[in-house]
Amino acid sequence: MIDTLLAAIHWNVRPEIFSIGSFELRYYTLCFLLAFVSSYVLMLRIFKRENKPQELLDQLSIYIFLGTLLGARLGHCLFYEFDYYKDHPLEMLLPFTYVNGEFKLTGFHGLASHGGAIGILAGIFLFCRKTKTDFLWITDRLVIVIPLAGAFVRVGNFFNSEIIGLPSDLPWAVVFEQVDQIPRHPAQLYEALSYVLIFILLWTIYHRKSFLKPGFIFGIFLILLFGARFGLEFVKENQEAFEEGMKFNMGQLLSIPFVALGVYFLFRPSRTIKK
């Protein structure tokens, strides 16, 4: 164990880039912003390629941004810490808490990717209903950039030393010194790499879309991304105590419906897209 500890990569980077009073700028926040900026830039290329107005993308971005934040926040509170937030409902949506007669800025440290996915789908639905845009046209293109955004978020989790992996003696094991002194799988980087590969695959498929049907890319995305999430949970520590003893943890259970939905869209009969 001592030899493994010495051979492991030691990670002790503070999650804050800088702080002024109670305000902190974290690497996680920067990664979250990079996720949205990179998604917007790539989606703008897609919209221009298909002669869609940038104004339409700007409207969509607002729906996606709000859907992601609200969905991810509520998903964490309801799926992972319901026992606490049922007694503190305002803290679900407010970035501060009231302790010992004082307000303390907390930010939104609890965000759940499955909740974010639900929020994004809800945002797309509302956007499409308002703008009369085809739902599958949007999803087939938006899901191309979502894995890249997810990769940025997981890098942010790495900087936060959160969502850590199980103990490991592999040569690339990481000791998250702000957590403990145990070499662990860098599960956040596994997931980030998986998402980058999914992004590359979907981007390639999109540029050969002449043989695809509506919902095809959406289906592949759901199967690959949530399938990867399901598999990688086996090398992660459970996020909450209630998951101990469960055959599949909450992240895996929440991934199953998304994979099933992906199978449906991938194999459902539909006319092909004409170039």
GROMACS .gro file of C-alpha atoms in nm:
model
  275
    1MET     CA    1   0.000   0.000   0.000
    2ILE     CA    2   0.286   0.237   0.078
    3ASP     CA    3   0.445   0.168  -0.263
    4THR     CA    4   0.109   0.232  -0.431
    5LEU     CA    5   0.066   0.558  -0.241
    6LEU     CA    6   0.411   0.679  -0.345
    7ALA     CA    7   0.348   0.585  -0.709
    8ALA     CA    8   0.009   0.755  -0.728
    9ILE     CA    9  -0.054   1.106  -0.859
   10HIS     CA   10  -0.112   1.345  -0.569
   11TRP     CA   11  -0.379   1.609  -0.628
   12ASN     CA   12  -0.402   1.895  -0.382
   13VAL     CA   13  -0.515   2.191  -0.592
   14ARG     CA   14  -0.747   2.430  -0.412
   15PRO     CA   15  -1.084   2.451  -0.588
   16GLU     CA   16  -1.090   2.833  -0.561
   17ILE     CA   17  -0.905   3.040  -0.820
   18PHE     CA   18  -0.942   3.342  -0.591
   19SER     CA   19  -1.177   3.472  -0.324
   20ILE     CA   20  -1.288   3.819  -0.213
   21GLY     CA   21  -1.472   3.807   0.117
   22SER     CA   22  -1.746   3.547   0.086
   23PHE     CA   23  -1.726   3.550  -0.296
   24GLU     CA   24  -1.523   3.272  -0.457
   25LEU     CA   25  -1.441   3.202  -0.820
   26ARG     CA   26  -1.392   2.829  -0.855
   27TYR     CA   27  -1.242   2.622  -1.132
   28TYR     CA   28  -1.575   2.441  -1.140
   29THR     CA   29  -1.756   2.766  -1.221
   30LEU     CA   30  -1.504   2.841  -1.496
   31CYS     CA   31  -1.549   2.493  -1.642
   32PHE     CA   32  -1.927   2.535  -1.629
   33LEU     CA   33  -1.899   2.860  -1.823
   34LEU     CA   34  -1.663   2.699  -2.076
   35ALA     CA   35  -1.921   2.425  -2.123
   36PHE     CA   36  -2.186   2.677  -2.227
   37VAL     CA   37  -1.952   2.889  -2.440
   38SER     CA   38  -1.814   2.591  -2.633
   39SER     CA   39  -2.166   2.454  -2.684
   40TYR     CA   40  -2.288   2.788  -2.818
   41VAL     CA   41  -1.995   2.826  -3.060
   42LEU     CA   42  -2.043   2.477  -3.202
   43MET     CA   43  -2.420   2.511  -3.222
   44LEU     CA   44  -2.372   2.840  -3.408
   45ARG     CA   45  -2.165   2.655  -3.667
   46ILE     CA   46  -2.446   2.402  -3.704
   47PHE     CA   47  -2.713   2.669  -3.735
   48LYS     CA   48  -2.513   2.858  -3.999
   49ARG     CA   49  -2.449   2.535  -4.187
   50GLU     CA   50  -2.823   2.475  -4.206
   51ASN     CA   51  -2.918   2.836  -4.272
   52LYS     CA   52  -3.093   2.889  -3.940
   53PRO     CA   53  -3.092   3.239  -3.786
   54GLN     CA   54  -2.862   3.310  -3.493
   55GLU     CA   55  -3.156   3.476  -3.316
   56LEU     CA   56  -3.322   3.134  -3.293
   57LEU     CA   57  -3.010   2.990  -3.129
   58ASP     CA   58  -2.997   3.281  -2.886
   59GLN     CA   59  -3.353   3.204  -2.777
   60LEU     CA   60  -3.272   2.835  -2.746
   61SER     CA   61  -2.963   2.911  -2.536
   62ILE     CA   62  -3.171   3.091  -2.275
   63TYR     CA   63  -3.408   2.795  -2.243
   64ILE     CA   64  -3.117   2.550  -2.222
   65PHE     CA   65  -2.924   2.755  -1.969
   66LEU     CA   66  -3.223   2.789  -1.736
   67GLY     CA   67  -3.333   2.430  -1.792
   68THR     CA   68  -2.986   2.297  -1.712
   69LEU     CA   69  -2.941   2.497  -1.393
   70LEU     CA   70  -3.292   2.442  -1.258
   71GLY     CA   71  -3.303   2.077  -1.358
   72ALA     CA   72  -2.957   1.995  -1.223
   73ARG     CA   73  -3.021   2.175  -0.896
   74LEU     CA   74  -3.366   2.028  -0.835
   75GLY     CA   75  -3.242   1.687  -0.946
   76HIS     CA   76  -2.970   1.688  -0.682
   77CYS     CA   77  -3.204   1.807  -0.410
   78LEU     CA   78  -3.480   1.558  -0.493
   79PHE     CA   79  -3.274   1.254  -0.597
   80TYR     CA   80  -2.982   1.273  -0.354
   81GLU     CA   81  -3.062   1.494  -0.052
   82PHE     CA   82  -3.439   1.498  -0.028
   83ASP     CA   83  -3.437   1.440   0.350
   84TYR     CA   84  -3.255   1.772   0.399
   85TYR     CA   85  -3.419   1.988   0.135
   86LYS     CA   86  -3.775   1.886   0.218
   87ASP     CA   87  -3.720   2.089   0.536
   88HIS     CA   88  -3.524   2.367   0.358
   89PRO     CA   89  -3.711   2.412   0.027
   90LEU     CA   90  -3.590   2.768  -0.037
   91GLU     CA   91  -3.228   2.650  -0.039
   92MET     CA   92  -3.306   2.444  -0.348
   93LEU     CA   93  -3.308   2.760  -0.559
   94LEU     CA   94  -3.128   3.021  -0.346
   95PRO     CA   95  -2.744   3.033  -0.343
   96PHE     CA   96  -2.723   3.104   0.030
   97THR     CA   97  -2.833   2.970   0.366
   98TYR     CA   98  -2.930   3.132   0.696
   99VAL     CA   99  -2.708   3.013   0.983
  100ASN     CA  100  -2.682   3.160   1.335
  101GLY     CA  101  -2.864   3.476   1.236
  102GLU     CA  102  -2.646   3.541   0.930
  103PHE     CA  103  -2.680   3.479   0.557
  104LYS     CA  104  -2.396   3.267   0.417
  105LEU     CA  105  -2.327   3.251   0.043
  106THR     CA  106  -2.310   2.884  -0.053
  107GLY     CA  107  -2.351   2.883  -0.431
  108PHE     CA  108  -2.500   2.579  -0.597
  109HIS     CA  109  -2.255   2.301  -0.513
  110GLY     CA  110  -2.515   2.026  -0.554
  111LEU     CA  111  -2.597   1.965  -0.922
  112ALA     CA  112  -2.716   1.635  -1.069
  113SER     CA  113  -2.650   1.557  -1.435
  114HIS     CA  114  -2.967   1.348  -1.468
  115GLY     CA  115  -3.172   1.638  -1.338
  116GLY     CA  116  -2.991   1.863  -1.584
  117ALA     CA  117  -3.084   1.626  -1.868
  118ILE     CA  118  -3.450   1.639  -1.766
  119GLY     CA  119  -3.430   2.018  -1.742
  120ILE     CA  120  -3.275   2.043  -2.089
  121LEU     CA  121  -3.549   1.826  -2.243
  122ALA     CA  122  -3.814   2.038  -2.070
  123GLY     CA  123  -3.646   2.355  -2.197
  124ILE     CA  124  -3.635   2.219  -2.553
  125PHE     CA  125  -4.003   2.124  -2.533
  126LEU     CA  126  -4.104   2.472  -2.420
  127PHE     CA  127  -3.878   2.634  -2.680
  128CYS     CA  128  -4.019   2.421  -2.962
  129ARG     CA  129  -4.376   2.489  -2.855
  130LYS     CA  130  -4.314   2.864  -2.857
  131THR     CA  131  -4.113   2.884  -3.181
  132LYS     CA  132  -4.292   2.603  -3.370
  133THR     CA  133  -3.957   2.429  -3.420
  134ASP     CA  134  -3.938   2.053  -3.467
  135PHE     CA  135  -3.836   1.885  -3.138
  136LEU     CA  136  -3.622   1.612  -3.296
  137TRP     CA  137  -3.449   1.860  -3.528
  138ILE     CA  138  -3.328   2.046  -3.219
  139THR     CA  139  -3.238   1.740  -3.011
  140ASP     CA  140  -3.047   1.572  -3.294
  141ARG     CA  141  -2.821   1.874  -3.312
  142LEU     CA  142  -2.804   1.988  -2.952
  143VAL     CA  143  -2.696   1.646  -2.822
  144ILE     CA  144  -2.387   1.664  -3.041
  145VAL     CA  145  -2.237   1.935  -2.820
  146ILE     CA  146  -2.375   1.822  -2.483
  147PRO     CA  147  -2.105   1.553  -2.429
  148LEU     CA  148  -1.831   1.812  -2.473
  149ALA     CA  149  -2.006   2.037  -2.222
  150GLY     CA  150  -2.032   1.739  -1.986
  151ALA     CA  151  -1.658   1.679  -2.021
  152PHE     CA  152  -1.585   2.035  -1.904
  153VAL     CA  153  -1.814   1.985  -1.603
  154ARG     CA  154  -1.639   1.662  -1.506
  155VAL     CA  155  -1.301   1.838  -1.523
  156GLY     CA  156  -1.453   2.091  -1.285
  157ASN     CA  157  -1.550   1.805  -1.054
  158PHE     CA  158  -1.187   1.690  -1.066
  159PHE     CA  159  -1.070   2.034  -0.953
  160ASN     CA  160  -1.327   2.015  -0.672
  161SER     CA  161  -1.198   1.671  -0.566
  162GLU     CA  162  -1.557   1.542  -0.581
  163ILE     CA  163  -1.730   1.243  -0.744
  164ILE     CA  164  -1.415   1.049  -0.662
  165GLY     CA  165  -1.340   0.693  -0.767
  166LEU     CA  166  -1.294   0.376  -0.569
  167PRO     CA  167  -0.951   0.283  -0.429
  168SER     CA  168  -0.710   0.163  -0.698
  169ASP     CA  169  -0.351   0.047  -0.734
  170LEU     CA  170  -0.329   0.141  -1.102
  171PRO     CA  171  -0.030   0.358  -1.201
  172TRP     CA  172  -0.258   0.650  -1.286
  173ALA     CA  173  -0.445   0.637  -0.956
  174VAL     CA  174  -0.491   0.976  -0.792
  175VAL     CA  175  -0.466   1.069  -0.425
  176PHE     CA  176  -0.719   1.346  -0.362
  177GLU     CA  177  -0.538   1.492  -0.063
  178GLN     CA  178  -0.828   1.717   0.033
  179VAL     CA  179  -1.040   1.403   0.078
  180ASP     CA  180  -0.803   1.137   0.212
  181GLN     CA  181  -0.469   0.969   0.143
  182ILE     CA  182  -0.603   0.676  -0.060
  183PRO     CA  183  -0.506   0.626  -0.428
  184ARG     CA  184  -0.828   0.621  -0.630
  185HIS     CA  185  -0.960   0.592  -0.983
  186PRO     CA  186  -0.978   0.941  -1.138
  187ALA     CA  187  -1.339   0.867  -1.226
  188GLN     CA  188  -1.409   1.227  -1.325
  189LEU     CA  189  -1.139   1.210  -1.595
  190TYR     CA  190  -1.262   0.870  -1.715
  191GLU     CA  191  -1.603   1.025  -1.764
  192ALA     CA  192  -1.466   1.340  -1.928
  193LEU     CA  193  -1.266   1.132  -2.176
  194SER     CA  194  -1.568   0.916  -2.253
  195TYR     CA  195  -1.775   1.225  -2.325
  196VAL     CA  196  -1.510   1.371  -2.556
  197LEU     CA  197  -1.506   1.047  -2.756
  198ILE     CA  198  -1.887   1.050  -2.775
  199PHE     CA  199  -1.877   1.411  -2.896
  200ILE     CA  200  -1.629   1.321  -3.172
  201LEU     CA  201  -1.845   1.027  -3.282
  202LEU     CA  202  -2.168   1.230  -3.290
  203TRP     CA  203  -1.999   1.519  -3.471
  204THR     CA  204  -1.877   1.271  -3.736
  205ILE     CA  205  -2.220   1.110  -3.771
  206TYR     CA  206  -2.385   1.449  -3.808
  207HIS     CA  207  -2.169   1.536  -4.107
  208ARG     CA  208  -2.285   1.212  -4.273
  209LYS     CA  209  -2.650   1.261  -4.187
  210SER     CA  210  -2.794   1.193  -4.534
  211PHE     CA  211  -2.885   0.837  -4.433
  212LEU     CA  212  -3.021   0.918  -4.089
  213LYS     CA  213  -3.377   0.944  -3.963
  214PRO     CA  214  -3.507   1.207  -3.717
  215GLY     CA  215  -3.411   1.109  -3.364
  216PHE     CA  216  -3.123   0.883  -3.472
  217ILE     CA  217  -2.842   1.097  -3.331
  218PHE     CA  218  -3.054   1.168  -3.023
  219GLY     CA  219  -3.095   0.794  -2.967
  220ILE     CA  220  -2.723   0.719  -3.007
  221PHE     CA  221  -2.643   1.001  -2.766
  222LEU     CA  222  -2.878   0.867  -2.497
  223ILE     CA  223  -2.746   0.512  -2.528
  224LEU     CA  224  -2.376   0.603  -2.531
  225LEU     CA  225  -2.369   0.883  -2.275
  226PHE     CA  226  -2.596   0.725  -2.016
  227GLY     CA  227  -2.455   0.382  -2.090
  228ALA     CA  228  -2.110   0.521  -2.013
  229ARG     CA  229  -2.248   0.683  -1.699
  230PHE     CA  230  -2.400   0.351  -1.590
  231GLY     CA  231  -2.074   0.161  -1.643
  232LEU     CA  232  -1.844   0.418  -1.485
  233GLU     CA  233  -2.052   0.423  -1.167
  234PHE     CA  234  -1.891   0.086  -1.087
  235VAL     CA  235  -1.556   0.261  -1.025
  236LYS     CA  236  -1.702   0.555  -0.829
  237GLU     CA  237  -1.772   0.600  -0.464
  238ASN     CA  238  -2.140   0.636  -0.385
  239GLN     CA  239  -2.236   1.001  -0.345
  240GLU     CA  240  -2.481   0.951  -0.059
  241ALA     CA  241  -2.499   0.713   0.236
  242PHE     CA  242  -2.839   0.574   0.138
  243GLU     CA  243  -2.680   0.421  -0.173
  244GLU     CA  244  -2.469   0.182   0.035
  245GLY     CA  245  -2.597  -0.172  -0.002
  246MET     CA  246  -2.788  -0.095  -0.324
  247LYS     CA  247  -2.712  -0.325  -0.619
  248PHE     CA  248  -2.720  -0.022  -0.847
  249ASN     CA  249  -2.670   0.330  -0.715
  250MET     CA  250  -2.892   0.627  -0.788
  251GLY     CA  251  -2.685   0.740  -1.087
  252GLN     CA  252  -2.723   0.398  -1.248
  253LEU     CA  253  -3.095   0.370  -1.176
  254LEU     CA  254  -3.156   0.712  -1.326
  255SER     CA  255  -2.951   0.622  -1.635
  256ILE     CA  256  -3.161   0.319  -1.729
  257PRO     CA  257  -3.471   0.512  -1.851
  258PHE     CA  258  -3.252   0.737  -2.067
  259VAL     CA  259  -3.083   0.435  -2.229
  260ALA     CA  260  -3.424   0.277  -2.291
  261LEU     CA  261  -3.547   0.601  -2.450
  262GLY     CA  262  -3.238   0.602  -2.669
  263VAL     CA  263  -3.309   0.249  -2.788
  264TYR     CA  264  -3.661   0.357  -2.880
  265PHE     CA  265  -3.546   0.654  -3.089
  266LEU     CA  266  -3.269   0.452  -3.251
  267PHE     CA  267  -3.492   0.170  -3.371
  268ARG     CA  268  -3.832   0.331  -3.415
  269PRO     CA  269  -3.954   0.323  -3.777
  270SER     CA  270  -3.934   0.657  -3.951
  271ARG     CA  271  -3.863   0.807  -4.289
  272THR     CA  272  -3.502   0.896  -4.361
  273ILE     CA  273  -3.382   1.253  -4.398
  274LYS     CA  274  -3.338   1.366  -4.755
  275LYS     CA  275  -3.028   1.567  -4.825
   0.00000   0.00000   0.00000
